[in-house]
PDB file of C-alpha atoms in Angstrom:
ATOM      1  CA  MET V 159      25.255 135.193  83.521  1.00 45.00           C
ATOM      2  CA  ASP V 160      27.532 137.632  82.108  1.00 44.00           C
ATOM      3  CA  THR V 161      26.020 140.652  80.394  1.00 41.00           C
ATOM      4  CA  PRO V 162      27.373 141.470  76.930  1.00 40.00           C
ATOM      5  CA  ILE V 163      29.583 144.411  76.583  1.00 36.00           C
ATOM      6  CA  MET V 164      28.431 147.030  74.096  1.00 36.00           C
ATOM      7  CA  LEU V 165      31.212 148.157  71.899  1.00 33.00           C
ATOM      8  CA  GLN V 166      31.005 151.839  71.032  1.00 36.00           C
ATOM      9  CA  LYS V 167      31.521 152.529  67.350  1.00 36.00           C
ATOM     10  CA  THR V 168      34.201 155.112  66.994  1.00 36.00           C
ATOM     11  CA  ARG V 169      35.039 157.175  63.931  1.00 38.00           C
ATOM     12  CA  PRO V 170      38.681 157.804  62.933  1.00 40.00           C
ATOM     13  CA  CYS V 171      39.520 161.413  63.630  1.00 40.00           C
ATOM     14  CA  THR V 172      40.300 162.944  60.373  1.00 41.00           C
ATOM     15  CA  GLY V 173      39.800 166.654  61.140  1.00 45.00           C
ATOM     16  CA  LEU V 174      37.126 166.898  58.569  1.00 43.00           C
ATOM     17  CA  SER V 175      33.306 166.935  59.116  1.00 47.00           C
ATOM     18  CA  ARG V 176      31.287 164.399  57.041  1.00 46.00           C
ATOM     19  CA  ARG V 177      30.045 167.354  54.937  1.00 48.00           C
ATOM     20  CA  GLU V 178      33.509 168.614  54.222  1.00 47.00           C
ATOM     21  CA  PHE V 179      34.584 165.055  53.298  1.00 44.00           C
ATOM     22  CA  LEU V 180      31.715 164.567  50.874  1.00 45.00           C
ATOM     23  CA  ARG V 181      32.211 167.926  49.307  1.00 49.00           C
ATOM     24  CA  GLY V 182      35.796 167.188  48.338  1.00 52.00           C
ATOM     25  CA  ALA V 183      35.824 163.540  47.829  1.00 69.00           C
ATOM     26  CA  ALA V 184      35.177 161.869  44.512  1.00 66.00           C
ATOM     27  CA  VAL V 185      35.667 158.361  43.128  1.00 67.00           C
ATOM     28  CA  LEU V 186      36.474 157.472  39.562  1.00 66.00           C
ATOM     29  CA  SER V 187      36.460 153.839  38.661  1.00 59.00           C
ATOM     30  CA  GLY V 188      36.392 151.571  35.568  1.00 61.00           C
ATOM     31  CA  VAL V 189      37.398 148.205  34.139  1.00 60.00           C
ATOM     32  CA  LEU V 190      40.269 147.540  31.774  1.00 53.00           C
ATOM     33  CA  ALA V 191      39.170 145.897  28.611  1.00 57.00           C
ATOM     34  CA  ALA V 192      39.897 142.141  28.540  1.00 54.00           C
ATOM     35  CA  GLY V 193      42.767 141.389  26.242  1.00 56.00           C
ATOM     36  CA  SER V 194      44.055 144.953  26.289  1.00 55.00           C
ATOM     37  CA  THR V 195      47.806 145.627  26.766  1.00 55.00           C
ATOM     38  CA  LEU V 196      47.291 146.999  30.241  1.00 54.00           C
ATOM     39  CA  ALA V 197      44.904 144.190  31.366  1.00 52.00           C
ATOM     40  CA  MET V 198      47.641 141.672  30.718  1.00 51.00           C
ATOM     41  CA  PHE V 199      50.012 143.473  33.007  1.00 54.00           C
ATOM     42  CA  ALA V 200      47.740 144.889  35.652  1.00 56.00           C
ATOM     43  CA  PRO V 201      47.166 142.949  38.892  1.00 52.00           C
ATOM     44  CA  SER V 202      43.469 143.521  38.403  1.00 56.00           C
ATOM     45  CA  ARG V 203      41.176 144.664  35.522  1.00 54.00           C
ATOM     46  CA  VAL V 204      39.190 146.908  37.978  1.00 64.00           C
ATOM     47  CA  TRP V 205      40.631 150.231  38.931  1.00 61.00           C
ATOM     48  CA  ALA V 206      39.477 153.172  41.178  1.00 70.00           C
ATOM     49  CA  LEU V 207      40.821 156.567  42.117  1.00 73.00           C
ATOM     50  CA  GLU V 208      39.701 158.467  45.090  1.00 83.00           C
ATOM     51  CA  THR V 209      40.303 162.267  45.324  1.00 81.00           C
ATOM     52  CA  ALA V 210      40.862 164.296  48.489  1.00 88.00           C
ATOM     53  CA  HIS V 211      40.121 167.797  47.201  1.00 89.00           C
ATOM     54  CA  LEU V 212      38.232 167.568  43.917  1.00 88.00           C
ATOM     55  CA  ASN V 213      34.441 166.841  44.004  1.00 91.00           C
ATOM     56  CA  GLN V 214      32.826 164.284  41.643  1.00 89.00           C
ATOM     57  CA  LEU V 215      31.916 166.878  38.846  1.00 92.00           C
ATOM     58  CA  GLN V 216      35.298 168.330  38.984  1.00 92.00           C
ATOM     59  CA  ALA V 217      37.044 164.919  38.651  1.00 90.00           C
ATOM     60  CA  GLU V 218      34.694 163.832  35.825  1.00 92.00           C
ATOM     61  CA  THR V 219      35.223 167.108  33.999  1.00 94.00           C
ATOM     62  CA  LEU V 220      39.066 166.893  34.263  1.00 94.00           C
ATOM     63  CA  LEU V 221      39.081 163.343  33.080  1.00 93.00           C
ATOM     64  CA  ALA V 222      36.881 164.175  30.102  1.00 95.00           C
ATOM     65  CA  MET V 223      39.093 167.272  29.420  1.00 96.00           C
ATOM     66  CA  GLY V 224      42.153 165.086  29.315  1.00 96.00           C
ATOM     67  CA  LYS V 225      40.645 162.662  26.984  1.00 94.00           C
ATOM     68  CA  ALA V 226      39.460 165.471  24.648  1.00 97.00           C
ATOM     69  CA  LEU V 227      42.860 167.191  24.675  1.00 96.00           C
ATOM     70  CA  TYR V 228      44.873 164.030  23.955  1.00 95.00           C
ATOM     71  CA  PRO V 229      42.484 161.511  22.471  1.00 95.00           C
ATOM     72  CA  HIS V 230      43.694 157.975  21.987  1.00 91.00           C
ATOM     73  CA  LYS V 231      41.157 155.327  20.764  1.00 86.00           C
ATOM     74  CA  ASP V 232      42.287 152.531  22.961  1.00 84.00           C
ATOM     75  CA  LEU V 233      43.929 154.316  25.880  1.00 85.00           C
ATOM     76  CA  PRO V 234      42.040 153.225  29.049  1.00 85.00           C
ATOM     77  CA  ASP V 235      40.463 155.721  31.305  1.00 86.00           C
ATOM     78  CA  ALA V 236      42.736 154.591  34.058  1.00 85.00           C
ATOM     79  CA  VAL V 237      45.699 156.392  32.373  1.00 87.00           C
ATOM     80  CA  TYR V 238      43.578 159.539  31.960  1.00 89.00           C
ATOM     81  CA  ALA V 239      42.604 159.291  35.635  1.00 88.00           C
ATOM     82  CA  LEU V 240      46.285 159.959  36.581  1.00 90.00           C
ATOM     83  CA  LEU V 241      45.655 163.535  35.413  1.00 91.00           C
ATOM     84  CA  VAL V 242      42.850 163.816  37.939  1.00 90.00           C
ATOM     85  CA  LYS V 243      45.175 162.407  40.667  1.00 90.00           C
ATOM     86  CA  ASP V 244      47.817 164.981  39.853  1.00 92.00           C
ATOM     87  CA  MET V 245      45.394 167.762  39.623  1.00 93.00           C
ATOM     88  CA  ASP V 246      43.845 166.653  42.891  1.00 91.00           C
ATOM     89  CA  ALA V 247      47.314 167.001  44.630  1.00 91.00           C
ATOM     90  CA  GLN V 248      47.754 170.428  43.105  1.00 92.00           C
ATOM     91  CA  VAL V 249      44.515 171.878  44.290  1.00 90.00           C
ATOM     92  CA  ALA V 250      45.571 171.486  47.924  1.00 86.00           C
ATOM     93  CA  ASP V 251      47.047 175.027  47.220  1.00 76.00           C
ATOM     94  CA  GLY V 252      44.181 177.528  47.653  1.00 82.00           C
ATOM     95  CA  ALA V 253      45.020 179.604  44.514  1.00 85.00           C
ATOM     96  CA  LYS V 254      45.141 176.542  42.251  1.00 91.00           C
ATOM     97  CA  ALA V 255      41.923 175.183  43.828  1.00 92.00           C
ATOM     98  CA  LYS V 256      40.114 178.280  42.986  1.00 93.00           C
ATOM     99  CA  MET V 257      41.432 178.346  39.457  1.00 94.00           C
ATOM    100  CA  VAL V 258      40.423 174.727  38.832  1.00 94.00           C
ATOM    101  CA  ALA V 259      37.046 175.252  40.524  1.00 94.00           C
ATOM    102  CA  ASP V 260      36.321 178.303  38.314  1.00 95.00           C
ATOM    103  CA  GLY V 261      37.555 176.658  35.204  1.00 96.00           C
ATOM    104  CA  VAL V 262      35.558 173.531  35.664  1.00 96.00           C
ATOM    105  CA  ALA V 263      32.427 175.604  36.501  1.00 96.00           C
ATOM    106  CA  THR V 264      32.895 177.787  33.393  1.00 96.00           C
ATOM    107  CA  LEU V 265      33.424 174.711  31.163  1.00 95.00           C
ATOM    108  CA  ASN V 266      30.248 172.998  32.534  1.00 95.00           C
ATOM    109  CA  HIS V 267      28.291 176.302  32.237  1.00 96.00           C
ATOM    110  CA  GLN V 268      29.393 176.605  28.605  1.00 95.00           C
ATOM    111  CA  ALA V 269      28.418 172.982  27.944  1.00 95.00           C
ATOM    112  CA  GLY V 270      24.928 173.781  29.249  1.00 94.00           C
ATOM    113  CA  GLY V 271      25.242 170.890  31.734  1.00 93.00           C
ATOM    114  CA  GLN V 272      28.003 168.335  32.069  1.00 94.00           C
ATOM    115  CA  PHE V 273      31.057 168.736  29.814  1.00 95.00           C
ATOM    116  CA  SER V 274      31.914 165.126  30.243  1.00 93.00           C
ATOM    117  CA  SER V 275      28.555 164.135  28.519  1.00 94.00           C
ATOM    118  CA  LEU V 276      29.247 166.117  25.288  1.00 95.00           C
ATOM    119  CA  SER V 277      30.534 164.477  22.141  1.00 95.00           C
ATOM    120  CA  LEU V 278      34.248 164.794  21.542  1.00 95.00           C
ATOM    121  CA  GLU V 279      33.636 167.366  18.844  1.00 96.00           C
ATOM    122  CA  LYS V 280      31.604 169.673  21.046  1.00 96.00           C
ATOM    123  CA  GLN V 281      34.105 169.212  23.819  1.00 96.00           C
ATOM    124  CA  THR V 282      37.011 170.232  21.428  1.00 96.00           C
ATOM    125  CA  ALA V 283      35.040 173.266  20.272  1.00 96.00           C
ATOM    126  CA  LEU V 284      34.573 174.373  23.784  1.00 96.00           C
ATOM    127  CA  LEU V 285      38.197 173.816  24.831  1.00 96.00           C
ATOM    128  CA  LYS V 286      39.334 175.784  21.749  1.00 96.00           C
ATOM    129  CA  GLN V 287      37.431 178.832  23.050  1.00 95.00           C
ATOM    130  CA  MET V 288      39.351 178.737  26.304  1.00 95.00           C
ATOM    131  CA  GLU V 289      42.948 177.885  24.966  1.00 95.00           C
ATOM    132  CA  SER V 290      44.526 181.144  26.291  1.00 95.00           C
ATOM    133  CA  GLU V 291      43.077 180.909  29.797  1.00 96.00           C
ATOM    134  CA  PRO V 292      45.360 179.813  32.655  1.00 95.00           C
ATOM    135  CA  PHE V 293      42.989 176.885  33.664  1.00 96.00           C
ATOM    136  CA  PHE V 294      43.354 175.514  30.231  1.00 96.00           C
ATOM    137  CA  GLN V 295      47.077 175.933  30.114  1.00 96.00           C
ATOM    138  CA  ALA V 296      47.503 174.281  33.527  1.00 96.00           C
ATOM    139  CA  VAL V 297      45.474 171.284  32.629  1.00 96.00           C
ATOM    140  CA  ARG V 298      46.996 170.919  29.200  1.00 96.00           C
ATOM    141  CA  GLY V 299      50.459 171.035  30.635  1.00 95.00           C
ATOM    142  CA  GLN V 300      49.735 168.597  33.376  1.00 95.00           C
ATOM    143  CA  CYS V 301      48.307 166.186  30.739  1.00 94.00           C
ATOM    144  CA  VAL V 302      51.687 165.810  29.063  1.00 93.00           C
ATOM    145  CA  THR V 303      53.321 164.452  32.277  1.00 92.00           C
ATOM    146  CA  SER V 304      50.311 162.642  33.736  1.00 92.00           C
ATOM    147  CA  ILE V 305      49.148 160.812  30.651  1.00 90.00           C
ATOM    148  CA  TYR V 306      52.462 160.054  28.942  1.00 90.00           C
ATOM    149  CA  ASP V 307      55.048 159.711  31.634  1.00 88.00           C
ATOM    150  CA  ASN V 308      53.883 156.504  33.462  1.00 84.00           C
ATOM    151  CA  ASN V 309      54.318 152.773  33.185  1.00 83.00           C
ATOM    152  CA  MET V 310      50.723 152.179  31.992  1.00 82.00           C
ATOM    153  CA  ALA V 311      51.171 154.488  29.084  1.00 85.00           C
ATOM    154  CA  PHE V 312      54.631 152.972  28.303  1.00 84.00           C
ATOM    155  CA  LYS V 313      52.961 149.542  28.087  1.00 81.00           C
ATOM    156  CA  HIS V 314      50.096 150.802  25.957  1.00 81.00           C
ATOM    157  CA  PHE V 315      52.308 152.530  23.457  1.00 82.00           C
ATOM    158  CA  GLY V 316      54.986 149.737  23.416  1.00 77.00           C
ATOM    159  CA  TYR V 317      57.742 151.980  24.980  1.00 77.00           C
ATOM    160  CA  GLU V 318      60.169 150.040  27.069  1.00 71.00           C
ATOM    161  CA  GLY V 319      60.763 153.010  29.402  1.00 72.00           C
ATOM    162  CA  GLU V 320      64.104 153.596  30.905  1.00 76.00           C
ATOM    163  CA  VAL V 321      66.425 150.707  30.113  1.00 76.00           C
ATOM    164  CA  TRP V 322      69.898 152.014  30.976  1.00 79.00           C
ATOM    165  CA  SER V 323      69.710 150.165  34.229  1.00 83.00           C
ATOM    166  CA  ARG V 324      68.799 146.898  32.385  1.00 79.00           C
ATOM    167  CA  GLY V 325      71.581 146.962  29.769  1.00 78.00           C
ATOM    168  CA  GLY V 326      70.331 149.599  27.211  1.00 74.00           C
ATOM    169  CA  TYR V 327      68.160 149.686  24.179  1.00 70.00           C
ATOM    170  CA  LEU V 328      70.120 147.161  22.178  1.00 72.00           C
ATOM    171  CA  ALA V 329      69.019 144.416  24.541  1.00 69.00           C
ATOM    172  CA  HIS V 330      65.521 145.932  25.386  1.00 66.00           C
ATOM    173  CA  GLY V 331      63.429 147.388  22.719  1.00 62.00           C
ATOM    174  CA  PHE V 332      65.676 148.440  19.828  1.00 63.00           C
ATOM    175  CA  ASP V 333      64.061 146.097  17.459  1.00 65.00           C
ATOM    176  CA  ASP V 334      60.504 145.884  18.917  1.00 65.00           C
ATOM    177  CA  LEU V 335      58.597 147.927  16.403  1.00 65.00           C
ATOM    178  CA  LYS V 336      55.317 146.092  15.767  1.00 70.00           C
ATOM    179  CA  TRP V 337      53.416 148.928  14.084  1.00 69.00           C
ATOM    180  CA  LEU V 338      55.712 149.385  11.128  1.00 73.00           C
ATOM    181  CA  PRO V 339      56.079 146.871   8.348  1.00 79.00           C
ATOM    182  CA  ASP V 340      59.410 145.073   7.927  1.00 78.00           C
ATOM    183  CA  PRO V 341      61.564 146.797   5.181  1.00 78.00           C
ATOM    184  CA  PRO V 342      62.350 144.990   2.029  1.00 84.00           C
ATOM    185  CA  GLN V 343      65.504 142.888   2.024  1.00 82.00           C
ATOM    186  CA  ASP V 344      67.229 145.147  -0.508  1.00 84.00           C
ATOM    187  CA  ALA V 345      66.996 148.115   1.941  1.00 81.00           C
ATOM    188  CA  ASN V 346      69.540 146.351   4.263  1.00 76.00           C
ATOM    189  CA  PRO V 347      72.991 147.708   3.351  1.00 74.00           C
ATOM    190  CA  SER V 348      74.773 144.562   4.441  1.00 69.00           C
ATOM    191  CA  MET V 349      72.683 142.556   1.914  1.00 55.00           C
ATOM    192  CA  LYS V 350      73.706 144.674  -1.034  1.00 52.00           C
ATOM    193  CA  SER V 351      76.694 143.364  -2.966  1.00 53.00           C
TER     194      SER V 351
END
């Protein structure tokens, strides 16, 4: 009778110890609301973002900071998570990592716990106190690109995005305004006699 061969479990060589990996890794996840604009276009309603350098508290604080700086009632957290993704890539640089770590620690200390658990009003008040600090300016500046310059935000806000390659705005989006009422007929110059 043949004896079974014992397979040795091998770990992939990442160059990181388990402790180093757990210290830097965070996972943000959520579900897109059924019937929302993004849920109709997304391949799945479930989303997740894994970080390589930010820990869980840092990731959650940056997400909450982005939502407080640029609040939109129905904008899903998946769009704000792009800020966390971009900041995670930036903190691979040691100087930026220290600035973000210190800024997040200060914000959570001033919050008396977790900044992300405060109300929007309290978050806004704390952020106003640190407006002139480099950490605040770095995150605020990154928010503009991360939150608004992506296809998910374009879909949410009804922006067609770049259409030059598809024939221009006359064929794509010129007359798509759904949030403004139609003008009265007498406002049309071609209808006036």
